[in-house]
mmCIF file of C-alpha atoms in Angstrom:
data_model
loop_
_atom_site.group_PDB
_atom_site.id
_atom_site.type_symbol
_atom_site.label_atom_id
_atom_site.label_comp_id
_atom_site.label_asym_id
_atom_site.label_seq_id
_atom_site.Cartn_x
_atom_site.Cartn_y
_atom_site.Cartn_z
ATOM 1 C CA UNK A 1 15.688 -27.461 -79.559
ATOM 2 C CA UNK A 2 14.770 -27.213 -75.861
ATOM 3 C CA UNK A 3 14.415 -23.631 -74.670
ATOM 4 C CA UNK A 4 16.346 -22.670 -71.506
ATOM 5 C CA UNK A 5 14.209 -22.374 -68.386
ATOM 6 C CA UNK A 6 14.061 -18.842 -66.942
ATOM 7 C CA UNK A 7 12.739 -17.655 -63.589
ATOM 8 C CA UNK A 8 11.018 -14.298 -64.089
ATOM 9 C CA UNK A 9 11.003 -12.453 -60.761
ATOM 10 C CA UNK A 10 8.711 -9.540 -61.615
ATOM 11 C CA UNK A 11 6.424 -8.456 -64.472
ATOM 12 C CA UNK A 12 7.627 -6.633 -67.581
ATOM 13 C CA UNK A 13 5.667 -4.639 -70.183
ATOM 14 C CA UNK A 14 3.875 -6.748 -72.790
ATOM 15 C CA UNK A 15 6.443 -5.810 -75.452
ATOM 16 C CA UNK A 16 9.028 -7.629 -73.328
ATOM 17 C CA UNK A 17 6.841 -10.458 -72.055
ATOM 18 C CA UNK A 18 5.994 -11.737 -75.549
ATOM 19 C CA UNK A 19 9.554 -12.124 -76.908
ATOM 20 C CA UNK A 20 10.817 -13.418 -73.554
ATOM 21 C CA UNK A 21 8.234 -16.205 -73.657
ATOM 22 C CA UNK A 22 9.056 -16.946 -77.281
ATOM 23 C CA UNK A 23 12.756 -17.387 -76.576
ATOM 24 C CA UNK A 24 12.608 -19.160 -73.197
ATOM 25 C CA UNK A 25 10.495 -21.402 -71.002
ATOM 26 C CA UNK A 26 9.446 -18.817 -68.436
ATOM 27 C CA UNK A 27 8.397 -19.537 -64.840
ATOM 28 C CA UNK A 28 6.584 -16.524 -63.369
ATOM 29 C CA UNK A 29 7.750 -16.276 -59.760
ATOM 30 C CA UNK A 30 5.645 -13.158 -59.102
ATOM 31 C CA UNK A 31 2.417 -15.011 -59.932
ATOM 32 C CA UNK A 32 3.060 -17.830 -57.438
ATOM 33 C CA UNK A 33 0.918 -17.779 -54.296
ATOM 34 C CA UNK A 34 3.330 -20.020 -52.393
ATOM 35 C CA UNK A 35 6.695 -18.806 -53.616
ATOM 36 C CA UNK A 36 8.821 -21.191 -51.551
ATOM 37 C CA UNK A 37 6.905 -24.176 -52.902
ATOM 38 C CA UNK A 38 7.073 -22.760 -56.431
ATOM 39 C CA UNK A 39 10.852 -22.405 -56.185
ATOM 40 C CA UNK A 40 11.194 -25.934 -54.852
ATOM 41 C CA UNK A 41 9.245 -27.240 -57.857
ATOM 42 C CA UNK A 42 10.789 -25.250 -60.723
ATOM 43 C CA UNK A 43 14.169 -24.266 -59.260
ATOM 44 C CA UNK A 44 16.128 -27.362 -60.337
ATOM 45 C CA UNK A 45 15.246 -26.705 -63.997
ATOM 46 C CA UNK A 46 16.059 -22.991 -63.986
ATOM 47 C CA UNK A 47 19.199 -21.923 -65.844
ATOM 48 C CA UNK A 48 18.646 -18.169 -65.845
ATOM 49 C CA UNK A 49 16.887 -15.480 -63.814
ATOM 50 C CA UNK A 50 15.306 -12.383 -65.357
ATOM 51 C CA UNK A 51 14.729 -9.801 -62.651
ATOM 52 C CA UNK A 52 14.381 -6.069 -62.049
ATOM 53 C CA UNK A 53 16.877 -3.849 -60.267
ATOM 54 C CA UNK A 54 14.759 -3.262 -57.184
ATOM 55 C CA UNK A 55 13.734 -6.948 -56.938
ATOM 56 C CA UNK A 56 17.124 -8.556 -57.467
ATOM 57 C CA UNK A 57 17.745 -12.163 -56.487
ATOM 58 C CA UNK A 58 18.277 -13.352 -52.916
ATOM 59 C CA UNK A 59 20.632 -16.077 -51.754
ATOM 60 C CA UNK A 60 17.633 -18.318 -51.034
ATOM 61 C CA UNK A 61 16.349 -17.854 -54.575
ATOM 62 C CA UNK A 62 19.790 -18.502 -56.053
ATOM 63 C CA UNK A 63 20.309 -21.622 -53.944
ATOM 64 C CA UNK A 64 16.873 -22.963 -54.923
ATOM 65 C CA UNK A 65 17.968 -22.814 -58.578
ATOM 66 C CA UNK A 66 20.728 -25.404 -58.330
ATOM 67 C CA UNK A 67 21.614 -25.245 -62.035
ATOM 68 C CA UNK A 68 21.537 -21.462 -62.282
ATOM 69 C CA UNK A 69 24.059 -19.963 -64.724
ATOM 70 C CA UNK A 70 23.085 -16.328 -65.320
ATOM 71 C CA UNK A 71 21.033 -13.480 -63.799
ATOM 72 C CA UNK A 72 19.928 -10.690 -66.130
ATOM 73 C CA UNK A 73 18.839 -7.491 -64.371
ATOM 74 C CA UNK A 74 16.350 -5.064 -65.943
ATOM 75 C CA UNK A 75 17.885 -1.865 -64.581
ATOM 76 C CA UNK A 76 21.276 -0.368 -63.902
ATOM 77 C CA UNK A 77 21.233 -1.147 -60.167
ATOM 78 C CA UNK A 78 22.233 -4.663 -59.124
ATOM 79 C CA UNK A 79 22.645 -4.181 -55.357
ATOM 80 C CA UNK A 80 19.544 -6.326 -54.689
ATOM 81 C CA UNK A 81 21.291 -9.331 -56.256
ATOM 82 C CA UNK A 82 23.325 -11.396 -53.792
ATOM 83 C CA UNK A 83 26.621 -11.063 -55.609
ATOM 84 C CA UNK A 84 28.500 -13.072 -52.988
ATOM 85 C CA UNK A 85 26.243 -16.059 -53.661
ATOM 86 C CA UNK A 86 26.787 -15.590 -57.391
ATOM 87 C CA UNK A 87 30.557 -15.482 -57.036
ATOM 88 C CA UNK A 88 30.522 -18.658 -54.934
ATOM 89 C CA UNK A 89 28.655 -20.508 -57.681
ATOM 90 C CA UNK A 90 30.243 -18.908 -60.746
ATOM 91 C CA UNK A 91 26.945 -17.336 -61.806
ATOM 92 C CA UNK A 92 27.135 -14.524 -64.349
ATOM 93 C CA UNK A 93 25.253 -11.270 -63.679
ATOM 94 C CA UNK A 94 24.309 -8.557 -66.182
ATOM 95 C CA UNK A 95 22.465 -5.235 -66.029
ATOM 96 C CA UNK A 96 21.206 -2.594 -68.472
ATOM 97 C CA UNK A 97 23.508 0.462 -68.227
ATOM 98 C CA UNK A 98 23.779 3.319 -70.732
ATOM 99 C CA UNK A 99 20.335 2.855 -72.293
ATOM 100 C CA UNK A 100 18.664 4.581 -69.323
ATOM 101 C CA UNK A 101 21.346 7.144 -68.474
ATOM 102 C CA UNK A 102 19.906 10.163 -70.265
ATOM 103 C CA UNK A 103 16.310 9.658 -69.125
ATOM 104 C CA UNK A 104 17.403 9.391 -65.487
ATOM 105 C CA UNK A 105 19.470 12.560 -65.832
ATOM 106 C CA UNK A 106 16.509 14.332 -67.456
ATOM 107 C CA UNK A 107 14.204 13.484 -64.568
ATOM 108 C CA UNK A 108 16.728 14.581 -61.965
ATOM 109 C CA UNK A 109 17.074 18.012 -63.527
ATOM 110 C CA UNK A 110 13.314 18.230 -64.069
ATOM 111 C CA UNK A 111 12.711 17.510 -60.378
ATOM 112 C CA UNK A 112 15.133 20.273 -59.416
ATOM 113 C CA UNK A 113 13.314 22.762 -61.647
ATOM 114 C CA UNK A 114 9.866 21.621 -60.577
ATOM 115 C CA UNK A 115 10.555 21.819 -56.852
ATOM 116 C CA UNK A 116 12.606 25.003 -56.932
ATOM 117 C CA UNK A 117 9.950 26.875 -58.884
ATOM 118 C CA UNK A 118 7.027 25.303 -56.992
ATOM 119 C CA UNK A 119 5.329 24.039 -60.134
ATOM 120 C CA UNK A 120 3.087 21.433 -58.458
ATOM 121 C CA UNK A 121 1.711 23.966 -55.993
ATOM 122 C CA UNK A 122 1.431 26.600 -58.726
ATOM 123 C CA UNK A 123 -0.788 24.341 -60.805
ATOM 124 C CA UNK A 124 -3.054 23.770 -57.795
ATOM 125 C CA UNK A 125 -3.061 27.550 -57.232
ATOM 126 C CA UNK A 126 -4.597 27.961 -60.693
ATOM 127 C CA UNK A 127 -6.998 25.018 -60.563
ATOM 128 C CA UNK A 128 -8.451 25.666 -57.089
ATOM 129 C CA UNK A 129 -9.205 29.312 -57.810
ATOM 130 C CA UNK A 130 -6.497 30.746 -55.561
ATOM 131 C CA UNK A 131 -5.027 32.797 -58.408
ATOM 132 C CA UNK A 132 -8.317 34.616 -58.947
ATOM 133 C CA UNK A 133 -9.153 34.860 -55.244
ATOM 134 C CA UNK A 134 -5.764 35.514 -53.675
ATOM 135 C CA UNK A 135 -3.615 36.919 -56.442
ATOM 136 C CA UNK A 136 -0.060 35.994 -57.314
ATOM 137 C CA UNK A 137 1.499 32.697 -56.276
ATOM 138 C CA UNK A 138 4.117 32.935 -53.476
ATOM 139 C CA UNK A 139 7.627 33.612 -54.752
ATOM 140 C CA UNK A 140 10.033 30.684 -55.146
ATOM 141 C CA UNK A 141 13.779 30.329 -55.739
ATOM 142 C CA UNK A 142 15.694 30.648 -59.011
ATOM 143 C CA UNK A 143 17.848 27.852 -60.410
ATOM 144 C CA UNK A 144 20.260 29.537 -62.822
ATOM 145 C CA UNK A 145 23.511 30.884 -61.481
ATOM 146 C CA UNK A 146 23.445 28.889 -58.255
ATOM 147 C CA UNK A 147 25.711 26.043 -57.070
ATOM 148 C CA UNK A 148 25.164 22.363 -57.818
ATOM 149 C CA UNK A 149 26.974 19.356 -56.390
ATOM 150 C CA UNK A 150 26.929 15.919 -57.995
ATOM 151 C CA UNK A 151 27.705 13.042 -55.653
ATOM 152 C CA UNK A 152 28.987 10.291 -57.940
ATOM 153 C CA UNK A 153 30.185 11.305 -61.410
ATOM 154 C CA UNK A 154 29.566 8.054 -63.246
ATOM 155 C CA UNK A 155 27.440 7.788 -66.384
ATOM 156 C CA UNK A 156 24.319 9.358 -64.885
ATOM 157 C CA UNK A 157 26.126 11.938 -62.768
ATOM 158 C CA UNK A 158 28.092 13.117 -65.796
ATOM 159 C CA UNK A 159 24.917 13.575 -67.838
ATOM 160 C CA UNK A 160 23.301 15.478 -64.966
ATOM 161 C CA UNK A 161 26.290 17.819 -64.778
ATOM 162 C CA UNK A 162 26.215 18.403 -68.556
ATOM 163 C CA UNK A 163 22.574 19.470 -68.302
ATOM 164 C CA UNK A 164 23.222 21.702 -65.300
ATOM 165 C CA UNK A 165 25.910 23.515 -67.266
ATOM 166 C CA UNK A 166 23.140 24.802 -69.530
ATOM 167 C CA UNK A 167 21.596 26.614 -66.562
ATOM 168 C CA UNK A 168 24.864 28.426 -65.787
ATOM 169 C CA UNK A 169 25.184 26.607 -62.491
ATOM 170 C CA UNK A 170 28.526 26.416 -60.693
ATOM 171 C CA UNK A 171 29.213 22.681 -60.722
ATOM 172 C CA UNK A 172 31.328 20.568 -58.387
ATOM 173 C CA UNK A 173 31.386 16.827 -57.837
ATOM 174 C CA UNK A 174 32.579 14.131 -55.482
ATOM 175 C CA UNK A 175 33.778 10.639 -56.351
ATOM 176 C CA UNK A 176 36.499 8.212 -55.327
ATOM 177 C CA UNK A 177 38.909 10.237 -57.471
ATOM 178 C CA UNK A 178 38.941 13.162 -59.865
ATOM 179 C CA UNK A 179 37.676 12.284 -63.344
ATOM 180 C CA UNK A 180 39.785 13.193 -66.393
ATOM 181 C CA UNK A 181 36.615 13.874 -68.418
ATOM 182 C CA UNK A 182 35.409 16.478 -65.884
ATOM 183 C CA UNK A 183 38.310 18.904 -65.768
ATOM 184 C CA UNK A 184 36.012 21.911 -66.190
ATOM 185 C CA UNK A 185 34.244 21.137 -62.886
ATOM 186 C CA UNK A 186 35.590 21.387 -59.355
ATOM 187 C CA UNK A 187 36.486 18.100 -57.648
ATOM 188 C CA UNK A 188 35.703 17.884 -53.921
ATOM 189 C CA UNK A 189 36.566 14.517 -52.401
ATOM 190 C CA UNK A 190 34.565 14.922 -49.176
ATOM 191 C CA UNK A 191 30.764 14.621 -49.586
ATOM 192 C CA UNK A 192 30.237 16.870 -46.548
ATOM 193 C CA UNK A 193 32.361 19.617 -48.102
ATOM 194 C CA UNK A 194 30.521 19.143 -51.409
ATOM 195 C CA UNK A 195 27.170 19.566 -49.669
ATOM 196 C CA UNK A 196 28.375 22.619 -47.775
ATOM 197 C CA UNK A 197 29.153 24.524 -50.996
ATOM 198 C CA UNK A 198 26.010 23.354 -52.832
ATOM 199 C CA UNK A 199 22.495 24.743 -53.199
ATOM 200 C CA UNK A 200 21.420 21.591 -55.056
ATOM 201 C CA UNK A 201 22.958 18.199 -54.231
ATOM 202 C CA UNK A 202 22.312 15.409 -56.746
ATOM 203 C CA UNK A 203 22.854 11.832 -55.547
ATOM 204 C CA UNK A 204 23.853 9.707 -58.546
ATOM 205 C CA UNK A 205 26.010 7.023 -56.926
ATOM 206 C CA UNK A 206 25.757 3.313 -57.559
ATOM 207 C CA UNK A 207 24.594 1.614 -54.379
ATOM 208 C CA UNK A 208 26.988 -0.606 -52.444
ATOM 209 C CA UNK A 209 27.958 -1.467 -48.894
ATOM 210 C CA UNK A 210 30.452 1.403 -49.036
ATOM 211 C CA UNK A 211 27.860 3.981 -50.094
ATOM 212 C CA UNK A 212 25.076 2.957 -47.718
ATOM 213 C CA UNK A 213 23.833 6.105 -45.928
ATOM 214 C CA UNK A 214 26.676 8.133 -47.405
ATOM 215 C CA UNK A 215 24.178 10.984 -47.297
ATOM 216 C CA UNK A 216 23.716 10.972 -43.541
ATOM 217 C CA UNK A 217 23.259 13.577 -40.856
ATOM 218 C CA UNK A 218 26.537 15.376 -41.591
ATOM 219 C CA UNK A 219 25.916 15.750 -45.317
ATOM 220 C CA UNK A 220 22.297 16.793 -44.764
ATOM 221 C CA UNK A 221 23.282 19.356 -42.128
ATOM 222 C CA UNK A 222 25.953 20.744 -44.437
ATOM 223 C CA UNK A 223 23.440 21.155 -47.259
ATOM 224 C CA UNK A 224 21.358 23.192 -44.840
ATOM 225 C CA UNK A 225 18.082 25.042 -44.560
ATOM 226 C CA UNK A 226 18.332 26.567 -48.039
ATOM 227 C CA UNK A 227 19.584 23.416 -49.758
ATOM 228 C CA UNK A 228 17.811 20.883 -51.938
ATOM 229 C CA UNK A 229 18.627 17.150 -52.082
ATOM 230 C CA UNK A 230 17.777 15.288 -55.314
ATOM 231 C CA UNK A 231 18.050 11.488 -55.291
ATOM 232 C CA UNK A 232 17.863 9.565 -58.578
ATOM 233 C CA UNK A 233 20.152 6.740 -57.427
ATOM 234 C CA UNK A 234 19.125 4.187 -54.783
ATOM 235 C CA UNK A 235 17.329 4.735 -51.494
ATOM 236 C CA UNK A 236 20.069 3.042 -49.481
ATOM 237 C CA UNK A 237 22.470 5.878 -50.313
ATOM 238 C CA UNK A 238 20.490 8.161 -47.977
ATOM 239 C CA UNK A 239 19.750 7.830 -44.276
ATOM 240 C CA UNK A 240 15.969 8.239 -44.518
ATOM 241 C CA UNK A 241 15.464 8.792 -40.813
ATOM 242 C CA UNK A 242 17.986 11.631 -40.816
ATOM 243 C CA UNK A 243 16.419 13.027 -43.988
ATOM 244 C CA UNK A 244 12.891 12.982 -42.563
ATOM 245 C CA UNK A 245 13.986 14.661 -39.358
ATOM 246 C CA UNK A 246 15.769 17.420 -41.268
ATOM 247 C CA UNK A 247 12.814 18.021 -43.573
ATOM 248 C CA UNK A 248 10.368 18.098 -40.662
ATOM 249 C CA UNK A 249 12.579 20.447 -38.663
ATOM 250 C CA UNK A 250 13.375 22.600 -41.733
ATOM 251 C CA UNK A 251 17.100 22.157 -41.152
ATOM 252 C CA UNK A 252 17.081 20.908 -44.754
ATOM 253 C CA UNK A 253 15.262 23.104 -47.220
ATOM 254 C CA UNK A 254 13.727 20.491 -49.518
ATOM 255 C CA UNK A 255 14.161 17.133 -51.217
ATOM 256 C CA UNK A 256 13.163 15.678 -54.581
ATOM 257 C CA UNK A 257 13.081 11.886 -54.369
ATOM 258 C CA UNK A 258 12.478 9.132 -56.913
ATOM 259 C CA UNK A 259 13.457 6.222 -54.630
ATOM 260 C CA UNK A 260 12.520 5.150 -51.100
ATOM 261 C CA UNK A 261 13.283 2.448 -48.574
ATOM 262 C CA UNK A 262 10.587 -0.237 -48.734
ATOM 263 C CA UNK A 263 9.005 1.246 -51.845
ATOM 264 C CA UNK A 264 6.246 1.440 -52.894
ATOM 265 C CA UNK A 265 5.206 1.429 -49.207
ATOM 266 C CA UNK A 266 7.182 4.552 -48.383
ATOM 267 C CA UNK A 267 7.316 6.048 -44.895
ATOM 268 C CA UNK A 268 4.012 7.951 -44.418
ATOM 269 C CA UNK A 269 5.903 10.846 -42.832
ATOM 270 C CA UNK A 270 6.898 11.875 -46.348
ATOM 271 C CA UNK A 271 3.238 12.392 -47.252
ATOM 272 C CA UNK A 272 2.757 15.049 -44.565
ATOM 273 C CA UNK A 273 5.599 17.246 -45.839
ATOM 274 C CA UNK A 274 5.197 20.273 -48.099
ATOM 275 C CA UNK A 275 8.911 20.585 -48.867
ATOM 276 C CA UNK A 276 9.322 17.350 -50.830
ATOM 277 C CA UNK A 277 8.656 16.261 -54.386
ATOM 278 C CA UNK A 278 7.836 12.549 -54.470
ATOM 279 C CA UNK A 279 8.145 10.435 -57.618
ATOM 280 C CA UNK A 280 7.307 6.715 -58.083
ATOM 281 C CA UNK A 281 10.772 5.379 -59.041
ATOM 282 C CA UNK A 282 10.254 6.175 -62.708
ATOM 283 C CA UNK A 283 13.442 7.979 -63.716
ATOM 284 C CA UNK A 284 13.949 5.505 -66.568
ATOM 285 C CA UNK A 285 10.225 5.431 -67.290
ATOM 286 C CA UNK A 286 10.014 6.316 -70.963
ATOM 287 C CA UNK A 287 8.719 3.965 -73.623
ATOM 288 C CA UNK A 288 11.935 4.220 -75.607
ATOM 289 C CA UNK A 289 14.217 3.418 -72.682
ATOM 290 C CA UNK A 290 12.110 0.625 -71.246
ATOM 291 C CA UNK A 291 12.028 -1.102 -74.634
ATOM 292 C CA UNK A 292 15.809 -0.809 -74.886
ATOM 293 C CA UNK A 293 16.207 -2.181 -71.343
ATOM 294 C CA UNK A 294 14.022 -5.193 -72.104
ATOM 295 C CA UNK A 295 15.940 -5.900 -75.297
ATOM 296 C CA UNK A 296 19.234 -5.793 -73.403
ATOM 297 C CA UNK A 297 17.910 -8.215 -70.764
ATOM 298 C CA UNK A 298 17.055 -10.694 -73.522
ATOM 299 C CA UNK A 299 20.288 -10.045 -75.422
ATOM 300 C CA UNK A 300 22.335 -10.896 -72.327
ATOM 301 C CA UNK A 301 20.391 -14.098 -71.728
ATOM 302 C CA UNK A 302 20.603 -15.121 -75.388
ATOM 303 C CA UNK A 303 24.334 -14.403 -75.543
ATOM 304 C CA UNK A 304 25.008 -16.514 -72.462
ATOM 305 C CA UNK A 305 23.105 -19.547 -73.704
ATOM 306 C CA UNK A 306 24.731 -19.215 -77.138
ATOM 307 C CA UNK A 307 28.175 -19.197 -75.537
ATOM 308 C CA UNK A 308 28.883 -15.640 -76.709
ATOM 309 C CA UNK A 309 30.349 -12.690 -74.749
ATOM 310 C CA UNK A 310 27.814 -10.927 -72.543
ATOM 311 C CA UNK A 311 26.902 -7.431 -73.828
ATOM 312 C CA UNK A 312 26.853 -5.816 -70.365
ATOM 313 C CA UNK A 313 28.364 -8.029 -67.664
ATOM 314 C CA UNK A 314 28.542 -7.170 -63.965
ATOM 315 C CA UNK A 315 30.071 -10.524 -62.945
#
């Protein structure tokens, strides 16, 4: 039986590459030197695209694959996929929700703890001899008993809030509407008002046109010189220029960031700051979760070509 032809947009771990190649005829877009020419050659045979959340699939890529039927995204975010082009052509789109939720929430809370208690600098204080030469490390800020805001109480936001409860934080959240499963936490519809009452503001929104730069100058100003911004969602949810200005001017206390515009080539201004914690977009980066994500990518592709319901459809 002929195996369906798949366009693979970016590399996966070996444990995913091997079974993907066993199940499908795979065309490795990321290895092509001349990508336009490569698409022109293999596009007409491609029935499915396997991509990653940050890589997505552009309209040009979709149009080059004239027989395209399904796009399977390795990641929960699908904003880099041209959904309008998919709708026009009846192309199905899937992602990998749920399997990464808890790991992303874990990293968000870990970043809050790490930055608030100055753990990166404290380790350097020990290793460079400052402890012996200068004495105690400069005092930092506590976490427990303070106020946390969660912007977007979907799967990940809910898990973040559950973890924060264990630190006796006063929790509030903002979303399009109050959530029946979050009755114990305060609902604040306005993100600016949420930021104003928060010491820690977690950004856990799905990215969309509506949420682009939702954390802009007003929200950042409301969070203030003692506040901390933690982003484990998508870079587009934050106005990076406004964020950088506030961090440089100390009108925002600090930021812990796992995502950036143009990553991995992030704005070099971030590298000069001592009030940020920078992470390489690895919130879902555990062996267990990445294996589950890869399996779900393949399960969605296999289900489509077998004519079965998609496990996790977006479109």
